[in-house]
GROMACS .gro file of C-alpha atoms in nm:
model
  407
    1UNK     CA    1  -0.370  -1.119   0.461
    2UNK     CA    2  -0.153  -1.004   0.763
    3UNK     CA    3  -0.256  -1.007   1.126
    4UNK     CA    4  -0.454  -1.170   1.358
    5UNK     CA    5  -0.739  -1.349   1.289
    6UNK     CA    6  -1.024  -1.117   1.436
    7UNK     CA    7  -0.846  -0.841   1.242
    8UNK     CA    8  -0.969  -0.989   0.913
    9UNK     CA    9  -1.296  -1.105   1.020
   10UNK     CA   10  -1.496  -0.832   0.853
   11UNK     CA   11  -1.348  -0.903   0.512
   12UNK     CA   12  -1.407  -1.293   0.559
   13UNK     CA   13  -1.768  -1.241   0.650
   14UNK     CA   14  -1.781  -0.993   0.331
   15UNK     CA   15  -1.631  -1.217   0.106
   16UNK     CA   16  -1.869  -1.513   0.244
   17UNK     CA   17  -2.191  -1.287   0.178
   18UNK     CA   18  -2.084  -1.128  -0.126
   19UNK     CA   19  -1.990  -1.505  -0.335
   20UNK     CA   20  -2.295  -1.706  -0.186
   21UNK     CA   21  -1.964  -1.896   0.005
   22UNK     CA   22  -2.106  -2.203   0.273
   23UNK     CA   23  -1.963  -2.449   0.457
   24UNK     CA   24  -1.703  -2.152   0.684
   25UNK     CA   25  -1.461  -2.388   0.905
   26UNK     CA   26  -1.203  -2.318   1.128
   27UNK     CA   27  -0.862  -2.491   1.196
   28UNK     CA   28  -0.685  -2.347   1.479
   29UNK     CA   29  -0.283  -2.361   1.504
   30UNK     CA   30   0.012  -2.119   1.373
   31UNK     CA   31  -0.231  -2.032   1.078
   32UNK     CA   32  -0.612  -2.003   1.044
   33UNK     CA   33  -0.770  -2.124   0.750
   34UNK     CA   34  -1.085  -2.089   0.674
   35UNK     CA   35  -1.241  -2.303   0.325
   36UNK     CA   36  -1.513  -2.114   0.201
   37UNK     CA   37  -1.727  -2.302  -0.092
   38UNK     CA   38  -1.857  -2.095  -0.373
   39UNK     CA   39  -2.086  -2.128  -0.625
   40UNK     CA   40  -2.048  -2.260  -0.979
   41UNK     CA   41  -1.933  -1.910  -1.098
   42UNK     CA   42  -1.631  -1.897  -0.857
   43UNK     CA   43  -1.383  -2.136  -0.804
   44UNK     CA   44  -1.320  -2.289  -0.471
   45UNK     CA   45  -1.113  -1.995  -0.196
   46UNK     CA   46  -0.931  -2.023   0.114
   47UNK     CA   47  -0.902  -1.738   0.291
   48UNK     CA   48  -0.568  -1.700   0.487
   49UNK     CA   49  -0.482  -1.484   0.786
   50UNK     CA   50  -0.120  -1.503   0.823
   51UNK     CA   51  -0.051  -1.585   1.188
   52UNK     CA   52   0.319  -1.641   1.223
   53UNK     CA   53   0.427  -1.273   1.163
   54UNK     CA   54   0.205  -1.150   1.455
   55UNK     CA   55   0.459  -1.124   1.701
   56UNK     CA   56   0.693  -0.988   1.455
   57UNK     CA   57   0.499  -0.732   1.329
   58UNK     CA   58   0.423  -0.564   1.673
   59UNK     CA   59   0.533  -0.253   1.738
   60UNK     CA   60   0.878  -0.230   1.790
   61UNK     CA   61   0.951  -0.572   1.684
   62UNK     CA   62   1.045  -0.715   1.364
   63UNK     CA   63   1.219  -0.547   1.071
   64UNK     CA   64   1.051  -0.553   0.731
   65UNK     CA   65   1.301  -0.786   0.582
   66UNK     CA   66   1.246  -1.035   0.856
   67UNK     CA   67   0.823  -1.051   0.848
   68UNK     CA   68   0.875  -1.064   0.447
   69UNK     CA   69   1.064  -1.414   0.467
   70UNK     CA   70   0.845  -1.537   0.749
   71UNK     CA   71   0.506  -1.435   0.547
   72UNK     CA   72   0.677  -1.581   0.225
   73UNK     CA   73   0.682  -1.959   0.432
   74UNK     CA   74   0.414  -1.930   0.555
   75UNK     CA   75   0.196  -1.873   0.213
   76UNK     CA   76   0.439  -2.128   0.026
   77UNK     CA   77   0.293  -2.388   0.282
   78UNK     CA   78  -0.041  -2.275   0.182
   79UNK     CA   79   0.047  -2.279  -0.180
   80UNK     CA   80   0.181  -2.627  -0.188
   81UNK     CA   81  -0.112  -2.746   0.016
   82UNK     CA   82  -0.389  -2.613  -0.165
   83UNK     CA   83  -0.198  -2.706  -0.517
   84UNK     CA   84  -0.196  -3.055  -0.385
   85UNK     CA   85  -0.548  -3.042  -0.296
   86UNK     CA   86  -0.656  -2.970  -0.661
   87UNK     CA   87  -0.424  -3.196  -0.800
   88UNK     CA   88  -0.605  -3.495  -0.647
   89UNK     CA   89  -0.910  -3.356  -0.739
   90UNK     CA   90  -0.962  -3.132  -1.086
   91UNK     CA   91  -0.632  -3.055  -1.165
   92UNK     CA   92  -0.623  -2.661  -1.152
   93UNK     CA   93  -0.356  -2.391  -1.088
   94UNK     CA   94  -0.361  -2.220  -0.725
   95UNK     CA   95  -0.421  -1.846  -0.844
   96UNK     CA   96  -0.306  -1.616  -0.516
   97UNK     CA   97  -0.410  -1.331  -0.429
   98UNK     CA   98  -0.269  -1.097  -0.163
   99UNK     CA   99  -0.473  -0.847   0.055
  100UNK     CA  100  -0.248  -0.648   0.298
  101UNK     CA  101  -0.357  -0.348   0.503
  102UNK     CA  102  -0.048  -0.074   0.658
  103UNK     CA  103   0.281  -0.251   0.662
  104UNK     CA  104   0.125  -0.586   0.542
  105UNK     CA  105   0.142  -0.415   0.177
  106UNK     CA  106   0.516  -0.353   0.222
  107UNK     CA  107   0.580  -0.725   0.372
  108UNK     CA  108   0.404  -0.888   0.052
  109UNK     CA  109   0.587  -0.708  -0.189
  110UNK     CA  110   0.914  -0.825   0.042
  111UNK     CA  111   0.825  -1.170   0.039
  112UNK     CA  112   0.774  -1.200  -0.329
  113UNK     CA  113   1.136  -1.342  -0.385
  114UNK     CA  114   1.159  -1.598  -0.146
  115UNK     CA  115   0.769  -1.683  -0.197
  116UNK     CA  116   0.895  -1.767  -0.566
  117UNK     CA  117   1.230  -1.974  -0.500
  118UNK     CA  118   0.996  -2.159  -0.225
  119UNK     CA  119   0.780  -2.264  -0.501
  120UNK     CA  120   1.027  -2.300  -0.780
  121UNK     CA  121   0.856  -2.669  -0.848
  122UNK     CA  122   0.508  -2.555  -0.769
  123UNK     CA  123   0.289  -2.432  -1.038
  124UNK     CA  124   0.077  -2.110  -0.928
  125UNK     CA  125  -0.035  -1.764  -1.062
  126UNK     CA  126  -0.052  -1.428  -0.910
  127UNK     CA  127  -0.393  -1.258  -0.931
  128UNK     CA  128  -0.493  -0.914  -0.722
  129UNK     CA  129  -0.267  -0.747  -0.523
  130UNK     CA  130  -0.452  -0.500  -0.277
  131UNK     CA  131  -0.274  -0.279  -0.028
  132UNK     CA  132  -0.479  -0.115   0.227
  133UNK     CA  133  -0.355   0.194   0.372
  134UNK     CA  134  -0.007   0.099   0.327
  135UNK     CA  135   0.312   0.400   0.311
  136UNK     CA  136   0.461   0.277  -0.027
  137UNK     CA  137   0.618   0.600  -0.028
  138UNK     CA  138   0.776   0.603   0.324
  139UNK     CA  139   0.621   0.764   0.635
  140UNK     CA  140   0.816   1.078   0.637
  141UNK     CA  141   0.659   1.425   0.587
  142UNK     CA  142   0.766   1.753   0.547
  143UNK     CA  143   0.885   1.977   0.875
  144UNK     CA  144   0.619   2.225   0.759
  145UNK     CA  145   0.318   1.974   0.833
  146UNK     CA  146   0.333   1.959   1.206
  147UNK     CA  147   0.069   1.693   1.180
  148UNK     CA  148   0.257   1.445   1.052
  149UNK     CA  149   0.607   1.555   1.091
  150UNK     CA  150   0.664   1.387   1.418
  151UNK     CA  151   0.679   1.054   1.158
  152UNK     CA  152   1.010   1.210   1.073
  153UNK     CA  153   1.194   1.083   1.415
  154UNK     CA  154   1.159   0.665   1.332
  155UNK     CA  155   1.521   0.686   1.335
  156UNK     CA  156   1.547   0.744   1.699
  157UNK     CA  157   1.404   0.403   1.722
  158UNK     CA  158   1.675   0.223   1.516
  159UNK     CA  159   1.857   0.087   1.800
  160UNK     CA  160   1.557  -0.110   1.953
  161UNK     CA  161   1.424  -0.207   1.556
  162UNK     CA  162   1.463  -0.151   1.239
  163UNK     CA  163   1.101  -0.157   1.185
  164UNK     CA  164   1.021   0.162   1.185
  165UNK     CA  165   1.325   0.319   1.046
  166UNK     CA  166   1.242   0.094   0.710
  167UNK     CA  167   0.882   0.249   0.709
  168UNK     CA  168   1.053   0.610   0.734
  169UNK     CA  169   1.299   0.528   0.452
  170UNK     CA  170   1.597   0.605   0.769
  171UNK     CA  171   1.772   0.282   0.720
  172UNK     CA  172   2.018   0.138   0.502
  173UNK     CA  173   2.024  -0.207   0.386
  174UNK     CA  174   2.358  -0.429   0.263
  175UNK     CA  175   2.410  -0.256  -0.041
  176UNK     CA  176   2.343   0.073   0.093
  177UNK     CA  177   1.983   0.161  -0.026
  178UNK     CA  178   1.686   0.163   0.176
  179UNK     CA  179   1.449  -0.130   0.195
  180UNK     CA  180   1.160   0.069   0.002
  181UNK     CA  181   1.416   0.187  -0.231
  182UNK     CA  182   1.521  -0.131  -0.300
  183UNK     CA  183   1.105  -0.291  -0.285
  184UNK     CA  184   1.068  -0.029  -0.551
  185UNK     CA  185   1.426  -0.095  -0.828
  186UNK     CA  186   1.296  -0.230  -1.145
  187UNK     CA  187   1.598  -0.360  -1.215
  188UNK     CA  188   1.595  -0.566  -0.841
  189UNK     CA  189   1.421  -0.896  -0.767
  190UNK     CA  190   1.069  -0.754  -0.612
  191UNK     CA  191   0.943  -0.525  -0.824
  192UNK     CA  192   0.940  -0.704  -1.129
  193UNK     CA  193   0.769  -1.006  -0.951
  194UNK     CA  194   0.482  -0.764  -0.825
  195UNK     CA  195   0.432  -0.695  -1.218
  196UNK     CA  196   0.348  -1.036  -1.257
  197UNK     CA  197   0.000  -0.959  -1.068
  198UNK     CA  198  -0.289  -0.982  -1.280
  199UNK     CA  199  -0.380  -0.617  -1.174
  200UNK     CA  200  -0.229  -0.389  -0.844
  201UNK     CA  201  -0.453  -0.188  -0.656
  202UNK     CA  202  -0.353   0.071  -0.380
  203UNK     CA  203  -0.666   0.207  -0.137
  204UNK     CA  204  -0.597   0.501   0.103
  205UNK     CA  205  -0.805   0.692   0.295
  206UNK     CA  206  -0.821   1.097   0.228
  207UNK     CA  207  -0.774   1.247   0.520
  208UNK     CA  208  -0.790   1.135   0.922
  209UNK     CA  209  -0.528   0.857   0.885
  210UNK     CA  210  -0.300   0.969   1.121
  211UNK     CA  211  -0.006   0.701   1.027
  212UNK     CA  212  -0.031   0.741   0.654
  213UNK     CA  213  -0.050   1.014   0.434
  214UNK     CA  214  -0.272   0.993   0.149
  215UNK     CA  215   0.001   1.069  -0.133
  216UNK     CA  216   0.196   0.757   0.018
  217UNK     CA  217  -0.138   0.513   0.040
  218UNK     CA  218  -0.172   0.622  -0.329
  219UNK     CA  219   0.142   0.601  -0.475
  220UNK     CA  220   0.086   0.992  -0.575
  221UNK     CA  221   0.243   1.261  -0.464
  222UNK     CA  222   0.030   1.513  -0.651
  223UNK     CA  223  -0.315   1.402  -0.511
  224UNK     CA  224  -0.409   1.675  -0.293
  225UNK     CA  225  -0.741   1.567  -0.012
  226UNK     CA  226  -1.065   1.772  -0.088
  227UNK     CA  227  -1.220   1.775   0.268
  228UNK     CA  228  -1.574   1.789   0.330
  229UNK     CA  229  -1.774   2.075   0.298
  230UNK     CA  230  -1.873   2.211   0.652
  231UNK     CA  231  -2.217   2.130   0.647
  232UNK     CA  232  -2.120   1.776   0.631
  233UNK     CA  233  -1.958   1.747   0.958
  234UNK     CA  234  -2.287   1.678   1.174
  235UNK     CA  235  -2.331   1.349   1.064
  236UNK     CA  236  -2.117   1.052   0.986
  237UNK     CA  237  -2.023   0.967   0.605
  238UNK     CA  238  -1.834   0.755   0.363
  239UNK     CA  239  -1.756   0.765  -0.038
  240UNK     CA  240  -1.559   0.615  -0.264
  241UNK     CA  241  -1.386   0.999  -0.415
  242UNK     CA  242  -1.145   0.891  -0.714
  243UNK     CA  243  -1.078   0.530  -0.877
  244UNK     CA  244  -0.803   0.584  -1.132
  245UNK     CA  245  -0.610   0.349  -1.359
  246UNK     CA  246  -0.347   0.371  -1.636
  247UNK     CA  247  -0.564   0.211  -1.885
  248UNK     CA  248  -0.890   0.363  -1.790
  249UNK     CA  249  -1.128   0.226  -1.543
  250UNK     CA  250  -1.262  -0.145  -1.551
  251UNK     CA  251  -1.561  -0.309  -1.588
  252UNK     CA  252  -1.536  -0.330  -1.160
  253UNK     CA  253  -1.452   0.064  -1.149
  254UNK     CA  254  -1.719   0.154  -1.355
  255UNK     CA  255  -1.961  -0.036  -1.188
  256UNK     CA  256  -1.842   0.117  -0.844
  257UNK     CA  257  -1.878   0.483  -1.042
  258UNK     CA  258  -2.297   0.352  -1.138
  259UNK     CA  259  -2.338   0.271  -0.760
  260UNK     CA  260  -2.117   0.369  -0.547
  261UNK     CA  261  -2.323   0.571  -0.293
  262UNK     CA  262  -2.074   0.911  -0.310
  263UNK     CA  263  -2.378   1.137  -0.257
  264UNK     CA  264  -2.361   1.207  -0.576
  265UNK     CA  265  -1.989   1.308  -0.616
  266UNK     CA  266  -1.728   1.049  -0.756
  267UNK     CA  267  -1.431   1.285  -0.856
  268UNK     CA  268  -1.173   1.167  -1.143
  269UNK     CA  269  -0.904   1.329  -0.934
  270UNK     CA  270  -0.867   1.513  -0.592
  271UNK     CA  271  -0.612   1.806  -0.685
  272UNK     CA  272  -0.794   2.114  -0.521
  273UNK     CA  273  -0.781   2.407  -0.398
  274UNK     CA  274  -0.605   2.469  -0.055
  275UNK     CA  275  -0.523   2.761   0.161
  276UNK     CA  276  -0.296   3.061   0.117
  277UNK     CA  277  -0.092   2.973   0.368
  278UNK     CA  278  -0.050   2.629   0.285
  279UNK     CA  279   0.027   2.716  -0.077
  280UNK     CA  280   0.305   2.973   0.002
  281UNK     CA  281   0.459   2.710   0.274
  282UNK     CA  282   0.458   2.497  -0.024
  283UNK     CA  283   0.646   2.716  -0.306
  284UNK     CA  284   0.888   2.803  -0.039
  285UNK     CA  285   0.952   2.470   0.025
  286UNK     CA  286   0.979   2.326  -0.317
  287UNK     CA  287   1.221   2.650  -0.379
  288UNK     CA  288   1.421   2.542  -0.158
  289UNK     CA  289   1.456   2.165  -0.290
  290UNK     CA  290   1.554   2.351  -0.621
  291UNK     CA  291   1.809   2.559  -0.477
  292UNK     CA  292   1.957   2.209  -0.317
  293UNK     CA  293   1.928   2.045  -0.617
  294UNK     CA  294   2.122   2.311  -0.821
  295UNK     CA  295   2.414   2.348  -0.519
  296UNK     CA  296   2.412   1.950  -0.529
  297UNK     CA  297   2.438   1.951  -0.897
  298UNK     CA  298   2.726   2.226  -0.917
  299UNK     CA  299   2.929   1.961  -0.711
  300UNK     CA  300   2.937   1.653  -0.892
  301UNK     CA  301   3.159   1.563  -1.175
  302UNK     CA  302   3.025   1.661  -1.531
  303UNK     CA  303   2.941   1.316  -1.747
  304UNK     CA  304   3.121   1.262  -2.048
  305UNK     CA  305   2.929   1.225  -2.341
  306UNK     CA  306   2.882   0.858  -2.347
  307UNK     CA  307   2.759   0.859  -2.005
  308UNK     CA  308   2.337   0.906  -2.009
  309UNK     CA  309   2.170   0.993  -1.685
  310UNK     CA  310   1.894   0.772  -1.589
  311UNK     CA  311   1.659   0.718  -1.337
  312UNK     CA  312   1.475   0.424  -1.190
  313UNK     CA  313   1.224   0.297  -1.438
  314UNK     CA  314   1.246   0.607  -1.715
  315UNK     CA  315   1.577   0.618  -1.902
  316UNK     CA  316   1.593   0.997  -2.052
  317UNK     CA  317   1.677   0.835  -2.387
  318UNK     CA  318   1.545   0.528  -2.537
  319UNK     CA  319   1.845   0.344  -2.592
  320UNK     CA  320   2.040   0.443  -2.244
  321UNK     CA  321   2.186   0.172  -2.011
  322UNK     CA  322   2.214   0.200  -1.623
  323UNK     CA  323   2.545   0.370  -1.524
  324UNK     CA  324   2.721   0.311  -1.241
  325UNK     CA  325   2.781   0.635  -1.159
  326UNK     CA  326   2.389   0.767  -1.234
  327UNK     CA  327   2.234   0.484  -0.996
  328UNK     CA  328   2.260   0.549  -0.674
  329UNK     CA  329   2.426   0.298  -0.443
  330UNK     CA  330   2.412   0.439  -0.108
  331UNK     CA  331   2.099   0.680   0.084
  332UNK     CA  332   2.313   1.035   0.084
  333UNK     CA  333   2.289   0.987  -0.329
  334UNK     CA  334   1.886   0.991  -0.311
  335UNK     CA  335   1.690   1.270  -0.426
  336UNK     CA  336   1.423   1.367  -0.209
  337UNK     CA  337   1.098   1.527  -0.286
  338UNK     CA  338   0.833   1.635  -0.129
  339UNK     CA  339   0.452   1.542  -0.227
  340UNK     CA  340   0.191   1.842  -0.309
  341UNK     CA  341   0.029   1.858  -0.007
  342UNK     CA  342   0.335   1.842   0.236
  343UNK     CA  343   0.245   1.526   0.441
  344UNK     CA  344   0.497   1.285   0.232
  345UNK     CA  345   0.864   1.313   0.174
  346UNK     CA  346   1.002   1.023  -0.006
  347UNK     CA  347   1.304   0.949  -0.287
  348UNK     CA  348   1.233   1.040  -0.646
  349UNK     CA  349   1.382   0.717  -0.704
  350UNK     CA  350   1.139   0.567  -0.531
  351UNK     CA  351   0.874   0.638  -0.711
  352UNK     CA  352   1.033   0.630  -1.071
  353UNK     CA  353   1.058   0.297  -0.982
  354UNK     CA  354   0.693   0.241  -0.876
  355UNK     CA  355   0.568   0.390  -1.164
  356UNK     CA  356   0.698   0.115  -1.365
  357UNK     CA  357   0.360  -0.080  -1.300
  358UNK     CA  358   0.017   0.045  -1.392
  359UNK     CA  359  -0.143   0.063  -1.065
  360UNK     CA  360  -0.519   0.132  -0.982
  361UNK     CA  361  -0.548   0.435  -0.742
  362UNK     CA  362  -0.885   0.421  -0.501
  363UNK     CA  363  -0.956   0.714  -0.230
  364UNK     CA  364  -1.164   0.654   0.030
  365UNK     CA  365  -1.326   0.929   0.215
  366UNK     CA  366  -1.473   0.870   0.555
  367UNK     CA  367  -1.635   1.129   0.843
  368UNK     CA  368  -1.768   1.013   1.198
  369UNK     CA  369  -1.906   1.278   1.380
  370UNK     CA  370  -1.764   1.401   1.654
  371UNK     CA  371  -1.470   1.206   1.562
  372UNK     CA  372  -1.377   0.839   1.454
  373UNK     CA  373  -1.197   0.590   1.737
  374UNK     CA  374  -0.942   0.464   1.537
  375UNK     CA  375  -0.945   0.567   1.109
  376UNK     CA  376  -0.670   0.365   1.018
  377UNK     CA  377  -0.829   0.043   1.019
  378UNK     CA  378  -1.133   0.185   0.854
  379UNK     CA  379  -1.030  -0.027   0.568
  380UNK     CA  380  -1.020  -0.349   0.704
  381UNK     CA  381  -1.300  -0.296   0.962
  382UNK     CA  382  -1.135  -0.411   1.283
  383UNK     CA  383  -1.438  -0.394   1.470
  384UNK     CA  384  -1.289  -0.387   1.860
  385UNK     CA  385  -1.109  -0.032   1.760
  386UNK     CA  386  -1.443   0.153   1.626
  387UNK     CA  387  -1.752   0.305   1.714
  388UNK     CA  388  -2.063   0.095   1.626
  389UNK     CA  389  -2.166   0.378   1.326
  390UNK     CA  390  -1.779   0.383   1.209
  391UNK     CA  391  -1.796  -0.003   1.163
  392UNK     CA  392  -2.127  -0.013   1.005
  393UNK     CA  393  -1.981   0.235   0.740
  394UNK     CA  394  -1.665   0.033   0.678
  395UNK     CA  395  -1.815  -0.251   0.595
  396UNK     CA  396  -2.013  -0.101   0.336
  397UNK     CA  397  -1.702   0.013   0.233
  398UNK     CA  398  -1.578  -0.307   0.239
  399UNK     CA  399  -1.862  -0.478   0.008
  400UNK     CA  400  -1.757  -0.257  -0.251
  401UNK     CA  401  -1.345  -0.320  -0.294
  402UNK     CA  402  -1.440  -0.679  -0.227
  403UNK     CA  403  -1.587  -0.599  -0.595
  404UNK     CA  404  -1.202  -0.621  -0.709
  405UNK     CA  405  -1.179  -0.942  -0.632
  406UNK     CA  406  -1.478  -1.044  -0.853
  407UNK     CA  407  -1.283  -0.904  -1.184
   0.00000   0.00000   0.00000
């Protein structure tokens, strides 16, 4: 968990209710800890806030890179710590678990390489990864959203930070790619380690996130939001609207489909229908990337025949091998596309890659009447930026992806 300590406190207090947990302490210093005791069904948990990538994570501050190897010691302290602590005792393995809401997502998935050469001699197991309205698909947005387009002009803040410019996909690392491009290469050193998580779960809200666009917090560029209907907007809401997985849903998801109070909706998917005008804006604009992509492809050298064009994570024939001259090695080679709805531009590489891993997609819709204080930390219920209503609704939001955790 990233962030300050009060910005998790809803999700502690959950997780204490929810596994009959006791016995809450507090040790104060560059990182809270808090032991919580469970009951014989659950093994013991310590819940960490990570406190040494506060300052870095501010806005403006840090790069990606650089609160990914300073998360990565800090939970390898933790680790080790909490592996010796079982060691004297019953003799278990550490099983971790990662919970990171907006960037925090992003900075786990950094830290994975370092987090595993720091514990080379440490035995441990990954178990849920959960990002929380996090862009794993960049930040950027089509011109023709004016909502979210102003996302699109991060790079003007490259020479104060790099922070930004890495959430925007504007940046290029030492080899030439993008740090989300490179987060999301199957054939690099993160992605493969975030495979090793017993399951990967991305939760986004639907609409009134004004940092993140829904395909992004998803990891799906063809999910398009079904708002409300207008008779709705007088009072203050929340459902769960789609829980999707490769393999079907879990025991967890189908419990959250019995009881899940959706007001009696809880939709497989959320592609409907949208306006005329936002439909034409769309083929025009998806035209255009074709006629791009057919005045880019009329430029570059044919292959010979035993050269075979692949992307990131889905070779076009079975037996093909990464080419040099197919992978792209520098951010002018990237395609770009554009997601359904308009409100998320990112590299088709970028998501070939992602799609690598079976992830579980959850969509959280959420009104407050006449409008909410601050939606974007719906999901982690940082009670100081919401309305009293809008944090009683997400933490009942809350209670139910803590459900996750129980699998």
């Amino acid at each position: 968990m990233g962030g300050n300590c009060q910005d998790w406190d809803t999700w502690v207090e959950i997780l204490a209710q929810r596994r009959g947990m006791g016995g809450i302490t507090a040790e104060t210093g560059i990182a809270f800890t808090q032991s919580l005791r469970q009951t014989t069904r659950y093994p013991d948990w310590e819940v960490l806030p990570l406190q040494r990538i506060q300052k870095d994570s501010r806005f403006l501050a840090a790069g990606l890179d650089t609160i990914a190897d300073l998360a990565a010691c800090e939970i390898a302290e933790a680790v080790r710590a909490r592996q010796g602590s079982l060691q004297r005792g019953k003799g278990a393995k550490v099983t971790l678990h990662c919970i990171g809401h907006s960037m925090g997502g992003l900075v786990i998935r950094g830290a994975l390489p370092k987090l595993f050469r720091d514990l080379i001699d440490t035995p441990f197991e990954l178990g849920h990864y959960i990002s929380l309205s996090s862009p794993h698909l960049g930040i950027q947005s089509s011109w023709w959203s004016p909502t979210h387009a102003w996302r699109n002009l991060c790079w003007l803040s490259a020479p104060i930070s790099q922070q930004l410019a890495h959430l925007a996909i504007q940046d290029t690392s030492g080899r030439g790619l993008p740090y989300l491009v490179e987060l999301s290469n199957p054939e690099g050193e993160h992605l493969p380690l975030l495979a090793r998580f017993r399951s990967c779960t991305c939760v986004s809200l639907a609409c009134g996130d004004a940092l993140i666009s829904l395909p992004s917090g998803v990891i799906h560029p063809d999910f398009v939001s079904v708002g409300p209907s207008p008779s709705s907007y007088g009072r203050p809401f929340w459902r769960l609207d789609a829980i999707s997985s490769i393999d079907g849903p879990s025991a967890g998801e189908k419990k959250l489909q019995a009881s899940c109070p959706s007001s009696g909706k809880f939709a497989a998917g959320l592609i409907g229908s949208k306006g005329l005008f936002s439909m034409l804006i769309g083929q025009l604009v998806h035209l255009w990337d074709l006629m791009l992509s057919f005045d880019n492809a009329a430029r570059k050298t044919p292959m010979t025949g035993s050269e075979t064009p692949r992307k990131y994570g889905r070779p076009l024939a079975a037996t093909s091998r990464m080419s040099a001259v197919s992978t792209p090695k520098q951010a002018s080679q990237l395609s770009w596309t554009i997601s359904e709805d308009l409100t998320c531009k990112y590299p088709s590489e970028l998501m070939e890659g992602l799609r690598t891993i079976p992830w579980r997609r959850i969509v959280a819709h959420a009104h407050h009447w006449p409008y909410a204080r601050n939606m974007h930390v719906f999901l982690i219920g940082k009670q100081p930026e919401q309305f009293v209503e809008e944090h009683r609704m997400s933490r009942e939001c809350i209670e139910w992806l803590v459900e996750i955790l129980a699998e």
